[in-house]
Coordinates of C-alpha atoms in Angstrom, one line a residue:
Chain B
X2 CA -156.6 -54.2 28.5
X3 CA -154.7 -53.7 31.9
X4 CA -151.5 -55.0 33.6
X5 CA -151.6 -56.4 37.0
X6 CA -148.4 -56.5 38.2
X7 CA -149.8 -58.4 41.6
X8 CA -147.8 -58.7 44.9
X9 CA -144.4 -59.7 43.1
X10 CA -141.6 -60.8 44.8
X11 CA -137.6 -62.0 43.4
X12 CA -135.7 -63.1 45.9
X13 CA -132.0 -64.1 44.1
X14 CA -130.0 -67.5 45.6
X15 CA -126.5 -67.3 44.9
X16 CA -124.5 -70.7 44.7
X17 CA -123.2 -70.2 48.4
X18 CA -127.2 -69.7 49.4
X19 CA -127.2 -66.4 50.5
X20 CA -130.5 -64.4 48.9
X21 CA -131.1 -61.3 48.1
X22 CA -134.4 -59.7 47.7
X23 CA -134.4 -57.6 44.8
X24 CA -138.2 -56.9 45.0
X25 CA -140.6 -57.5 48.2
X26 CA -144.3 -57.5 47.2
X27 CA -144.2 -54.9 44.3
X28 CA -148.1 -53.9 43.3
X29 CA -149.4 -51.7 40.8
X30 CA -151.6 -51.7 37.8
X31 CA -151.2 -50.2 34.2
X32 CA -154.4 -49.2 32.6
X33 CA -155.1 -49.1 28.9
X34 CA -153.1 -46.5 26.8
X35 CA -151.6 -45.3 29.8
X36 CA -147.9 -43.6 29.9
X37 CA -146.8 -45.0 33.0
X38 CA -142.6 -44.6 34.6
X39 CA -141.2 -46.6 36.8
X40 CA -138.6 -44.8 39.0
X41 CA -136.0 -45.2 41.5
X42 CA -132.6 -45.3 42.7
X43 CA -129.6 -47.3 40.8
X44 CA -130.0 -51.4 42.2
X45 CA -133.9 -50.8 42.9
X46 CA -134.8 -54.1 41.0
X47 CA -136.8 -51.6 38.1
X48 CA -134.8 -53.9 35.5
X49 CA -135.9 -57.0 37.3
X50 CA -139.2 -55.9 37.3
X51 CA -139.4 -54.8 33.9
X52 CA -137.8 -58.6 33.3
X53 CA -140.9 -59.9 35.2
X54 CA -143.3 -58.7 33.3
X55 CA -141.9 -59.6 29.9
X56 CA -141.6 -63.4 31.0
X57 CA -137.5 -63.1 31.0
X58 CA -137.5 -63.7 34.8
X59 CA -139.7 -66.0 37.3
X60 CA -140.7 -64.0 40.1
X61 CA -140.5 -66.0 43.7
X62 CA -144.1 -64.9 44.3
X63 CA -146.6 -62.9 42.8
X64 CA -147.7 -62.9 39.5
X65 CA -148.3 -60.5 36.3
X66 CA -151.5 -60.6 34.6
X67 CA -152.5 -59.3 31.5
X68 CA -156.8 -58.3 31.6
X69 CA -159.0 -58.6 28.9
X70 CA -156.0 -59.9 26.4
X71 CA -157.1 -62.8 24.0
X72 CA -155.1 -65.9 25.4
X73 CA -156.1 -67.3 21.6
X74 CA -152.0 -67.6 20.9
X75 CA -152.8 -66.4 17.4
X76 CA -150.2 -66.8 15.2
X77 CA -149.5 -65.8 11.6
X78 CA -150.9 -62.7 10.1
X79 CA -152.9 -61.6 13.1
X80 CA -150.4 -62.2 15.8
X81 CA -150.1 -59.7 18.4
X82 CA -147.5 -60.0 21.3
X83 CA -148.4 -59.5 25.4
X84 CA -145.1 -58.0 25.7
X85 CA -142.1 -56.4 23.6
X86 CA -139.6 -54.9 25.3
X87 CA -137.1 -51.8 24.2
X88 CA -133.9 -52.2 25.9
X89 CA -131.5 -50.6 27.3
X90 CA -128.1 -51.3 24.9
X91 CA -130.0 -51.3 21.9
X92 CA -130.1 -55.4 21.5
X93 CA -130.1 -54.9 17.7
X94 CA -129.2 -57.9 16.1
X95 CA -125.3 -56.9 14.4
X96 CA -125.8 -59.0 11.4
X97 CA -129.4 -58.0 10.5
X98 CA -130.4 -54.7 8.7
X99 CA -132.7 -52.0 10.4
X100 CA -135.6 -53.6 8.1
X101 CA -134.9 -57.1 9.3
X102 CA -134.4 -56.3 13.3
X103 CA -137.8 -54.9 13.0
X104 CA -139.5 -57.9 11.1
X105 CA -137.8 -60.3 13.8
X106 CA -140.7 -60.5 16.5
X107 CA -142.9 -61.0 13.4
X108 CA -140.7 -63.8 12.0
X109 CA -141.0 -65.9 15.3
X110 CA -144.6 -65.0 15.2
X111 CA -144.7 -66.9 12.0
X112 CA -146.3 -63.6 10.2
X113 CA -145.6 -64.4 6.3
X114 CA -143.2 -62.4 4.6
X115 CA -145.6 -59.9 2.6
X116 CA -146.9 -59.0 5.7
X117 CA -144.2 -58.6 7.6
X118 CA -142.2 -56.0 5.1
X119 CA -146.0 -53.8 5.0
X120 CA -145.8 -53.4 8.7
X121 CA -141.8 -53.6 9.3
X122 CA -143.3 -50.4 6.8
X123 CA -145.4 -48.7 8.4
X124 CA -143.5 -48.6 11.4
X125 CA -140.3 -47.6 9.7
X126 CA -142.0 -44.5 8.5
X127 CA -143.7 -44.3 12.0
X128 CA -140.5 -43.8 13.8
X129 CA -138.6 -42.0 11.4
X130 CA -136.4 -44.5 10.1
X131 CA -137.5 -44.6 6.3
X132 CA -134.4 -44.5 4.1
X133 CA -132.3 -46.2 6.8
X134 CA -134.1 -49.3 6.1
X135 CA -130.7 -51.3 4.6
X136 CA -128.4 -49.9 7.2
X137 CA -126.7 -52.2 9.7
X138 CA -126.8 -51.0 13.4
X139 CA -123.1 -50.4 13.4
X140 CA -123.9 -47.5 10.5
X141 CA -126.5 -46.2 12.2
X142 CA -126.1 -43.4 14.9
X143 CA -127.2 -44.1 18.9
X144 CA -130.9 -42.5 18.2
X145 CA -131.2 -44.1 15.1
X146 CA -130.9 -47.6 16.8
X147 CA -133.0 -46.9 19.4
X148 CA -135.5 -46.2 17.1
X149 CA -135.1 -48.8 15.1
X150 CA -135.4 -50.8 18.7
X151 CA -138.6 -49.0 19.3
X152 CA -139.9 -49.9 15.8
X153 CA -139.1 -53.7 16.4
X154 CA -140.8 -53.6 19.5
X155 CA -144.1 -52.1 18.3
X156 CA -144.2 -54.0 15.1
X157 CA -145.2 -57.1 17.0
X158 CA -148.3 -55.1 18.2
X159 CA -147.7 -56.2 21.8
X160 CA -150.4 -55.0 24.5
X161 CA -147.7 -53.3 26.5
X162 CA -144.5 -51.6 25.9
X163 CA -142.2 -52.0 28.2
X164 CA -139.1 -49.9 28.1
X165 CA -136.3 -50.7 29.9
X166 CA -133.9 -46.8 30.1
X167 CA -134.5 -46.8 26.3
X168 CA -132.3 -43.3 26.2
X169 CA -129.8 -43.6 28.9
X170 CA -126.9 -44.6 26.5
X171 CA -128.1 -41.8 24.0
X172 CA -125.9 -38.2 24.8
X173 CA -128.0 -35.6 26.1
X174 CA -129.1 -33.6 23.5
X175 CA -130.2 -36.9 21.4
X176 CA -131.8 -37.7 24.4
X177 CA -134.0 -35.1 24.7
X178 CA -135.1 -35.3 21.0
X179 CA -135.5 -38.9 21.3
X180 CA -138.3 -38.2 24.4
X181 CA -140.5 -35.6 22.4
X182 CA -140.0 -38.1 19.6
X183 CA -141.6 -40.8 21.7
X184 CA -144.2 -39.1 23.0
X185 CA -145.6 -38.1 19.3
X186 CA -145.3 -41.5 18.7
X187 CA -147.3 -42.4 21.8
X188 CA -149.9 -40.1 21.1
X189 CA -150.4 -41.1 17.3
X190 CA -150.8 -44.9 18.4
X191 CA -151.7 -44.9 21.9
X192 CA -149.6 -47.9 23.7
X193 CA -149.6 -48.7 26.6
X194 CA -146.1 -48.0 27.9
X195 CA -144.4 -49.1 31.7
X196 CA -141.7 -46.8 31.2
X197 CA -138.4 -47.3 33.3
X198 CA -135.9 -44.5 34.2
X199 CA -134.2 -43.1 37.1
X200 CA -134.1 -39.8 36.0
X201 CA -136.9 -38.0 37.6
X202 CA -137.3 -34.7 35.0
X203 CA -137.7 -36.8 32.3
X204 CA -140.4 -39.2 33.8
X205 CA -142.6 -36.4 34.9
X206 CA -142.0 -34.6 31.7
X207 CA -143.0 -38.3 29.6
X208 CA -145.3 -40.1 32.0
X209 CA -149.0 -40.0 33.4
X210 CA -148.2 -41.6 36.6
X211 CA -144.6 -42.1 38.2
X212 CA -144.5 -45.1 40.4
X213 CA -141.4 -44.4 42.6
X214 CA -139.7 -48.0 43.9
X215 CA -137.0 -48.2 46.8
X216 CA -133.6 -49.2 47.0
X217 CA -133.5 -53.0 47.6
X218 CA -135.5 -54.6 48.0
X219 CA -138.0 -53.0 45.6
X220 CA -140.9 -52.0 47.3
X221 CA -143.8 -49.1 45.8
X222 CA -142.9 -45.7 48.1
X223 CA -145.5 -43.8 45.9
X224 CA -148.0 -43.6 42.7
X225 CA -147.5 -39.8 41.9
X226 CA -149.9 -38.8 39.2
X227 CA -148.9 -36.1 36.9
X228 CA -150.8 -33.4 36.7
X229 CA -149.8 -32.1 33.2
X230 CA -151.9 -31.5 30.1
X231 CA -151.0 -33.7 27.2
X232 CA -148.7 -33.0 24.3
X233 CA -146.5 -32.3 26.4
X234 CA -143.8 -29.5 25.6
X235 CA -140.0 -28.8 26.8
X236 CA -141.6 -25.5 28.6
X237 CA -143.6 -27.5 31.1
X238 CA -140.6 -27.8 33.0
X239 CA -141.1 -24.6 34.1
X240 CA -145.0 -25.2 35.3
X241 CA -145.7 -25.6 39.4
X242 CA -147.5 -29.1 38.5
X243 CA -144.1 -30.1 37.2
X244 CA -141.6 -29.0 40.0
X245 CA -143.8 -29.9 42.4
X246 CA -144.4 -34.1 41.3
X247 CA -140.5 -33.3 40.8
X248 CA -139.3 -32.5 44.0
X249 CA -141.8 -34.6 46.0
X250 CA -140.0 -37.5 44.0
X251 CA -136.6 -36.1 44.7
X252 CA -137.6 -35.8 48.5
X253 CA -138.7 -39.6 48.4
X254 CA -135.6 -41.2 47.3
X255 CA -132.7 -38.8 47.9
X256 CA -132.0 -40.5 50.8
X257 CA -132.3 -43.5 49.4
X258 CA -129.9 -42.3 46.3
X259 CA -127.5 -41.4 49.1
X260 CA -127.4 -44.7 50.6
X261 CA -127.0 -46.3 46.9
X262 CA -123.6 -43.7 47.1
X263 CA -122.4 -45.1 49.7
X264 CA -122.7 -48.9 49.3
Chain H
X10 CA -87.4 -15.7 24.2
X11 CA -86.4 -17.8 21.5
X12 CA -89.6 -19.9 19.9
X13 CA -89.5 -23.9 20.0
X14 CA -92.1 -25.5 17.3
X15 CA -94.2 -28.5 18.7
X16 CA -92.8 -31.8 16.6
X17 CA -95.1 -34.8 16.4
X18 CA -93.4 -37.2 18.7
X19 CA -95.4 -40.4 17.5
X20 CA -93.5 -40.1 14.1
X21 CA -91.2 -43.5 14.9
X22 CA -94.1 -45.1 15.8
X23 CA -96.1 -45.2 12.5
X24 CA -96.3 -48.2 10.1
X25 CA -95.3 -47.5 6.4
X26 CA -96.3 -49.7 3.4
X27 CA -93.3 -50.8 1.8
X28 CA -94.4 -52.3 -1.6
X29 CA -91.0 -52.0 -3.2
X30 CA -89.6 -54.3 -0.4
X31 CA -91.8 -56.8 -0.6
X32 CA -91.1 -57.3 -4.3
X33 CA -87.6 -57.0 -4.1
X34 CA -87.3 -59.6 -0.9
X35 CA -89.3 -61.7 -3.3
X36 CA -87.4 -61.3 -5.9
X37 CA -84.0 -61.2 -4.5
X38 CA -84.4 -64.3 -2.9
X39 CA -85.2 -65.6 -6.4
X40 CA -81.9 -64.4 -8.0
X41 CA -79.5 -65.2 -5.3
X42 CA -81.2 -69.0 -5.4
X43 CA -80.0 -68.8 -9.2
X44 CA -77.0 -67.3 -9.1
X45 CA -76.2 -70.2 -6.4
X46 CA -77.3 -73.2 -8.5
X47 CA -75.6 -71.4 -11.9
X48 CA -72.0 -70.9 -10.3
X49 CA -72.8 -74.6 -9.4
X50 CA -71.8 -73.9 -5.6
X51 CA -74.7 -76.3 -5.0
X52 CA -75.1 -79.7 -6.8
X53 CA -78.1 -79.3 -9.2
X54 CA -79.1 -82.8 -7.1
X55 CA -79.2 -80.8 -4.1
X56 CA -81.0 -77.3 -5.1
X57 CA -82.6 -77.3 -8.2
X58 CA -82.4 -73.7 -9.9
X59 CA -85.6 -71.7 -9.7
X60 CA -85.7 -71.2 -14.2
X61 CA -85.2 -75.6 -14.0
X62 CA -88.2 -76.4 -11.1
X63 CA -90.1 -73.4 -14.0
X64 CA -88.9 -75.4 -16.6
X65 CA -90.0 -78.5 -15.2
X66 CA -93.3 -77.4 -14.2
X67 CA -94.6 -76.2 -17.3
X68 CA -93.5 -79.8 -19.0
X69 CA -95.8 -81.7 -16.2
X70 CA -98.2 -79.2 -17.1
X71 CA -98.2 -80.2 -20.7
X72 CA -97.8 -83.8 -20.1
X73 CA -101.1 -83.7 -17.4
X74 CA -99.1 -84.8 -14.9
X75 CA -99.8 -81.9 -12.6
X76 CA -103.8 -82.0 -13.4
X77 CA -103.2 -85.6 -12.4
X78 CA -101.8 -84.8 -9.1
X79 CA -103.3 -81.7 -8.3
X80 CA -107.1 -83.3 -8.9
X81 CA -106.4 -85.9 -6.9
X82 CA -105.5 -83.9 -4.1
X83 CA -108.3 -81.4 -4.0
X84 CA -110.7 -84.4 -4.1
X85 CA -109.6 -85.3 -1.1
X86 CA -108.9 -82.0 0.6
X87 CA -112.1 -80.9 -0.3
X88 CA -114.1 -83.8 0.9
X89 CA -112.2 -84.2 3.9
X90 CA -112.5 -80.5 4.8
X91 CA -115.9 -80.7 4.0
X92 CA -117.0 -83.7 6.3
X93 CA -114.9 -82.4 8.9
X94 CA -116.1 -78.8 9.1
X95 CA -119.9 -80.0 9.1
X96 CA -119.5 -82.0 11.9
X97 CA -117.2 -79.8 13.6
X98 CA -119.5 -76.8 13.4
X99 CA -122.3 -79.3 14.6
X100 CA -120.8 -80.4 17.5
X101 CA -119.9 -77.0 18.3
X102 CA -123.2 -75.7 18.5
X103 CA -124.6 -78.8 20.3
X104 CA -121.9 -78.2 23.2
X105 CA -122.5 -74.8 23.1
X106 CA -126.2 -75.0 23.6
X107 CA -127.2 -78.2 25.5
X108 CA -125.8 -78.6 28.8
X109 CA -125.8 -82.5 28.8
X110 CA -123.8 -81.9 25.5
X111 CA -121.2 -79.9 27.0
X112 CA -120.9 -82.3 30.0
X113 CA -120.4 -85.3 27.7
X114 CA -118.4 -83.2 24.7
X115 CA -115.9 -81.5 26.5
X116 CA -113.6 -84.0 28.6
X117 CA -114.5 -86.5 25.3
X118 CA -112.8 -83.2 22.8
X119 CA -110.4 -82.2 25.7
X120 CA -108.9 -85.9 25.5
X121 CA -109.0 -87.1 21.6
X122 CA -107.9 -83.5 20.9
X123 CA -103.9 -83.6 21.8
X124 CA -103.7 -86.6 19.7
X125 CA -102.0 -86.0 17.0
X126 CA -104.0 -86.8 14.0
X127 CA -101.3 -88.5 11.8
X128 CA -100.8 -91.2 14.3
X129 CA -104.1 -92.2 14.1
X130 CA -104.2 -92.6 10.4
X131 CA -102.3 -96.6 11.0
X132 CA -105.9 -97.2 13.3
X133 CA -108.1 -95.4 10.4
X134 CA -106.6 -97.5 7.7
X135 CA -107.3 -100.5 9.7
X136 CA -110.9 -99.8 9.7
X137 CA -111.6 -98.1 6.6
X138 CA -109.2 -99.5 4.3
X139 CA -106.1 -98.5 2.7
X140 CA -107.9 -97.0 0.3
X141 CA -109.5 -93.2 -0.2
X142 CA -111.5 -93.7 2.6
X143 CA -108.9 -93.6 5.4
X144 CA -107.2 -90.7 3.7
X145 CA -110.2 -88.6 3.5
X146 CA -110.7 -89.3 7.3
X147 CA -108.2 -88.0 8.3
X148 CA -108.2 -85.3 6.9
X149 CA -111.5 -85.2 8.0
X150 CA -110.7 -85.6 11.9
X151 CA -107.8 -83.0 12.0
X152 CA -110.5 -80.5 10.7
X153 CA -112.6 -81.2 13.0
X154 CA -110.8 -80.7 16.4
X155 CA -110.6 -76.9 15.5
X156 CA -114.1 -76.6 14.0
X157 CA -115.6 -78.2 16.9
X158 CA -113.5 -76.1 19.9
X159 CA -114.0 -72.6 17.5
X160 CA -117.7 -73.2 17.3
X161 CA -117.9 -73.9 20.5
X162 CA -116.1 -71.0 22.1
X163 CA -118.2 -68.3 19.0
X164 CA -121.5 -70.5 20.8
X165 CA -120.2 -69.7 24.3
X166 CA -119.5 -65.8 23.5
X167 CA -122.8 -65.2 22.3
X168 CA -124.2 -62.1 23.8
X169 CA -126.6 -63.4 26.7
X170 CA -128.6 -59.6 26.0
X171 CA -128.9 -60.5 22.2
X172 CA -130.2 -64.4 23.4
X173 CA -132.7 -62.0 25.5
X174 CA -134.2 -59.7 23.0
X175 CA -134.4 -63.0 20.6
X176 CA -136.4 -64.6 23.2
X177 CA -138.3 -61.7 24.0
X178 CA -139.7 -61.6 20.8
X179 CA -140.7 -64.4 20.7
X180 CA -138.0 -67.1 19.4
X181 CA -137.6 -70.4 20.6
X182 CA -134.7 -73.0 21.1
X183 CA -133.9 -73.8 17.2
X184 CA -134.3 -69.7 16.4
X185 CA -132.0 -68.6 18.7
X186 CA -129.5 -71.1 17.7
X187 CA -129.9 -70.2 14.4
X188 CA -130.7 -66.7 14.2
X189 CA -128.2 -65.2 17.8
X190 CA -125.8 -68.4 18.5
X191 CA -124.8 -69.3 15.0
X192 CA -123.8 -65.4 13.7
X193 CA -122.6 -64.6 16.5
X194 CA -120.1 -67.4 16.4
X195 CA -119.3 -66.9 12.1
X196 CA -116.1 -65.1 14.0
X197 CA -114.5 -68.1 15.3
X198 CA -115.8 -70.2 13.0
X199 CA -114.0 -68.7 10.3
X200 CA -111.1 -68.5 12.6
X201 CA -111.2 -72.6 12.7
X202 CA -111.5 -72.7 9.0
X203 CA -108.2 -71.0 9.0
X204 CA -106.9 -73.2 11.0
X205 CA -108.0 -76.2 10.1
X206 CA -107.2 -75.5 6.3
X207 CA -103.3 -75.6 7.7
X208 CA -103.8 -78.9 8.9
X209 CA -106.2 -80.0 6.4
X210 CA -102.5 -80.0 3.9
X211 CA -100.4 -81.0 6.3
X212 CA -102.2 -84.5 6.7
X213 CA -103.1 -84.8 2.9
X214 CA -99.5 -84.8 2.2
X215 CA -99.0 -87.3 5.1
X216 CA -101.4 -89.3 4.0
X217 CA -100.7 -89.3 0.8
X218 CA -96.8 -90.4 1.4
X219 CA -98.6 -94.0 1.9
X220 CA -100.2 -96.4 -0.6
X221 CA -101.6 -93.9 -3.0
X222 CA -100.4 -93.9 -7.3
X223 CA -101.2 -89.9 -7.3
X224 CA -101.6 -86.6 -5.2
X225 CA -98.7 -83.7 -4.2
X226 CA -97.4 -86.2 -1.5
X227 CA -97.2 -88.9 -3.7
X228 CA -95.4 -86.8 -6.2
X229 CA -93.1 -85.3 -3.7
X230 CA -92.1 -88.7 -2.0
X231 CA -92.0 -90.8 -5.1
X232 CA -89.6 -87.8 -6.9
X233 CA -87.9 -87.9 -3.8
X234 CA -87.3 -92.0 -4.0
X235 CA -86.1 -91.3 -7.5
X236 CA -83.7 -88.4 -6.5
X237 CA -86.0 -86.3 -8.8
X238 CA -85.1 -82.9 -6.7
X239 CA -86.6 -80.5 -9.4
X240 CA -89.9 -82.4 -9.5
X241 CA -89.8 -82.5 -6.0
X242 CA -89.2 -78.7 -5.6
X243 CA -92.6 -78.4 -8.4
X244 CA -94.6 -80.4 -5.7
X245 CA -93.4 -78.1 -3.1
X246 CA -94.2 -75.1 -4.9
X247 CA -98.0 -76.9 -5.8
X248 CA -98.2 -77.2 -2.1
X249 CA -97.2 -73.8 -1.5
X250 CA -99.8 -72.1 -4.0
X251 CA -102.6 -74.7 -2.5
X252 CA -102.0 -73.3 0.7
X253 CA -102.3 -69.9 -0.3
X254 CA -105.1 -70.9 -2.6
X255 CA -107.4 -71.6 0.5
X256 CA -106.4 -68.8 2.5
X257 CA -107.5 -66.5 0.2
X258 CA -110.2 -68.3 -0.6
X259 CA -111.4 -68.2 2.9
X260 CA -111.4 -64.5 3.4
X261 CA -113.4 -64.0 0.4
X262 CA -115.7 -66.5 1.4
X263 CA -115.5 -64.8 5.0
X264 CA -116.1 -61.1 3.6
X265 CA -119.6 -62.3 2.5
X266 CA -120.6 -64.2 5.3
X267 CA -119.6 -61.6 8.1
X268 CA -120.2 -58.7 5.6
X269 CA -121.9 -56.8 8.6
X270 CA -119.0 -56.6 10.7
X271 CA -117.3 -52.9 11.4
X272 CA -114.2 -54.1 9.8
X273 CA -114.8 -54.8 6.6

């Protein structure tokens, strides 16, 4: 299973008519099981994108296409989502327990009940959320939403995670934590992930490719693969591979991050 | 050098609980009424002493009369409040939601809603008969003017990133109204219950005041008629508790529907 993002374009037609292109002709693939970031300056479009691709957002041309996925439309027991998306905010439901956010997807799916509470289960435990199960988002801490938004997202199965700044509102230190704790959970189930950040250290330290976009309108400046063994460890940071993909994406958008400055 | 000790300079600003005051406003309020209607600086006619309206009460307890009244009030409160909060909180959500339902529903709500209700209890009468009917419709329609605008405005707030995730996973249109529009507007909603309950007794006592044998209004007009001033002071007082009755009965109700909220 791949994703084609192919040739996509958003242009965005205020009420007065003016437009603004928010992505020209954006291009890329994601392979199976693949770790890919998407990365650029603040007002790139990554969001839009990343909206794209999940089916929130029409794009004005292009298309996203999803290879070798069943287009059966299963539902029930066996349902399996194209898309689930991990957002930025959280986007926990305030009135639903960690256990019920993460059965959500599988409610709408029409997955019966039984079923749903054995894998709302199994991903619980997966992301390190067991015993938190009853807890409302407003009693849980920043990482422990985000994981229960992680868990939601996977329970649904979906062919590609996409992950919209998952750990930008998380303080630093949790946000550290939070990345090594995402990688062991993408090596134990292998997702697919389109991973979008604009900090550069932490999408070479996560990712297998970077795809760097520009300032608006979004266009593909680079596909920088990185050159670092998997698991991947904190000390890496320290490894010529790593400064190197680093500072080659610093050097391709710093001017760009400079502009963003001074809009 | 002489040594100056930092004070907390908020101090005039905090809140204290004052339990003894509160009993002793009650309370004090209470004796001075008595001492007043005892001294007989106010005709008995006039202001009834608190022990007499006591007095009083607990015969018309004993003699039913209050079961009477009181039963024949809730019955209507309840089924007016009832009928008008459903279709209220229907409405609501059906502006909210469909656009073609907000362009029809709000000039329609932002007309009929200054009208006050009592005067259109003459016209309700006229088509539903002087009978329970009318009275229950009313009641009914001044509910439903702050059901309907609350709902609407919880609908409205939703947050557009929760409607997202819900429809990123998958939910359709009758999902995220039920599961994203409606919780998110149990706030407001509860907020209209509030006030609608206020207005709920203010037109069951108007209503009542017209062609009825029973109910608080009817007891409070007819002992009125009859220059009756202590049974008219019980019916006040039946009013008063019934008032407070459904307030509290709200936030209780409201603490287990919203029991997710920070604040409780």
């Amino acid at each position: 299973m791949r994703v084609v993002v192919d040739h996509v374009s958003k242009t965005y037609t205020d009420r007065g008519g003016r437009s603004v292109d928010a992505l020209r002709d954006v291009a890329f693939t994601v392979e199976a099981e693949e770790f890919v970031a998407l990365l650029g300056p603040s007002g790139c479009g990554k969001s839009t994108l990343l909206n794209v691709i999940a089916g929130l957002l029409a794009p004005t041309r292009g298309g996203v296409w999803f290879d070798g996925a069943r287009a059966d439309g299963a539902r029930g027991a066996n349902a399996r989502a194209l898309s689930a998306m991990v957002f930025q905010e959280f986007a926990l439901f305030p009135w639903r327990t960690a256990q019920k956010n993460i059965e959500f997807g599988l409610e709408e799916a029409g997955v019966p009940a039984a079923e749903r509470a054995t894998r709302a289960r199994h991903y619980i435990e997966l992301t390190g959320l067991a015993g938190f199960e009853t807890r409302y988002p407003h009693q849980l801490s920043g990482g422990m939403r985000q994981r229960v938004g992680i868990a939601r997202a996977l329970a649904v199965e979906p062919a590609v995670l996409l992950m919209d700044e998952p750990f930008s509102a998380l303080d630093a230190q949790t946000r550290q934590l939070m990345q090594e704790e995402l990688l062991g959970i993408w090596d134990r189930t292998r997702k697919t992930i389109l991973y979008v950040t604009h900090n550069i250290q932490e999408a070479v330290y996560m990712a297998d490719r970077v795809i760097v976009l520009s300032r608006r309108p979004g266009e593909v400046l680079a596909d920088v693969p990185i050159e670092l063994e998997r698991p991947r460890t904190e000390q890496m940071a320290g490894e010529p591979a790593f400064v190197q993909a680093a500072e080659r994406i610093w050097g391709l958008i710093k001017a760009q991050a400079w502009a963003a400055i001074a809009e | 050098m002489t040594r100056l000790a930092v004070e907390d300079r908020t101090r005039f600003l905090i809140r204290r609980d004052h339990p003894w005051w509160r009993v002793l406003a009650v309370v004090g309020i209470l004796v001075v009424w008595e001492l007043f209607a005892r001294i007989g600086w106010v005709p008995v006619l006039f202001l009834p002493s608190p022990i007499g309206v006591l007095r009083e009460g607990a015969d018309m307890i004993v003699s039913g009369e209050i079961a009477m009244h009181v039963a024949a009030s809730l019955r209507r409160l309840v089924l007016g409040f009832a009928v008008g909060a459903a279709l209220g909180i229907s409405v609501g959500i059906a502006v909210g939601f469909f656009s073609i339902a907000e362009a029809v529903g709000t000039p329609v709500i932002a007309a009929t809603f200054p009208i006050p209700k009592i005067a259109l209890l003459p016209l309700l009468i006229l088509w539903l008969g002087i009978g329970e009917a009318s009275k229950v419709a009313v009641i009914a329609l001044g509910v439903f003017f702050p059901m309907a605008i609350n709902t609407y405005t919880g609908v409205r707030q939703a947050d557009p990133l929760l409607v997202r995730a819900a429809v990123a996973f998958g939910a359709r249109r009758w999902s995220v109204i039920r599961k994203v529009m409606l919780p998110s507007a149990l706030p407001m909603i509860f907020a209209g219950l509030r006030l609608g309950a206020g207005t709920a007794l203010l037109l069951l006592v108007a209503a009542e005041m017209i062609a009825v044998e029973s109910g608080i209004g009817f007891l409070v007009l007819h002992a009125g008629n009859l220059m009756q001033t202590t049974k008219l002071m019980v019916g006040i007082v039946l009013l008063s508790l019934l008032g407070v009755l459904s307030h509290w009965s709200l936030n209780r109700l409201e603490r287990v529907a919203i029991s997710w909220r920070q604040d409780h």
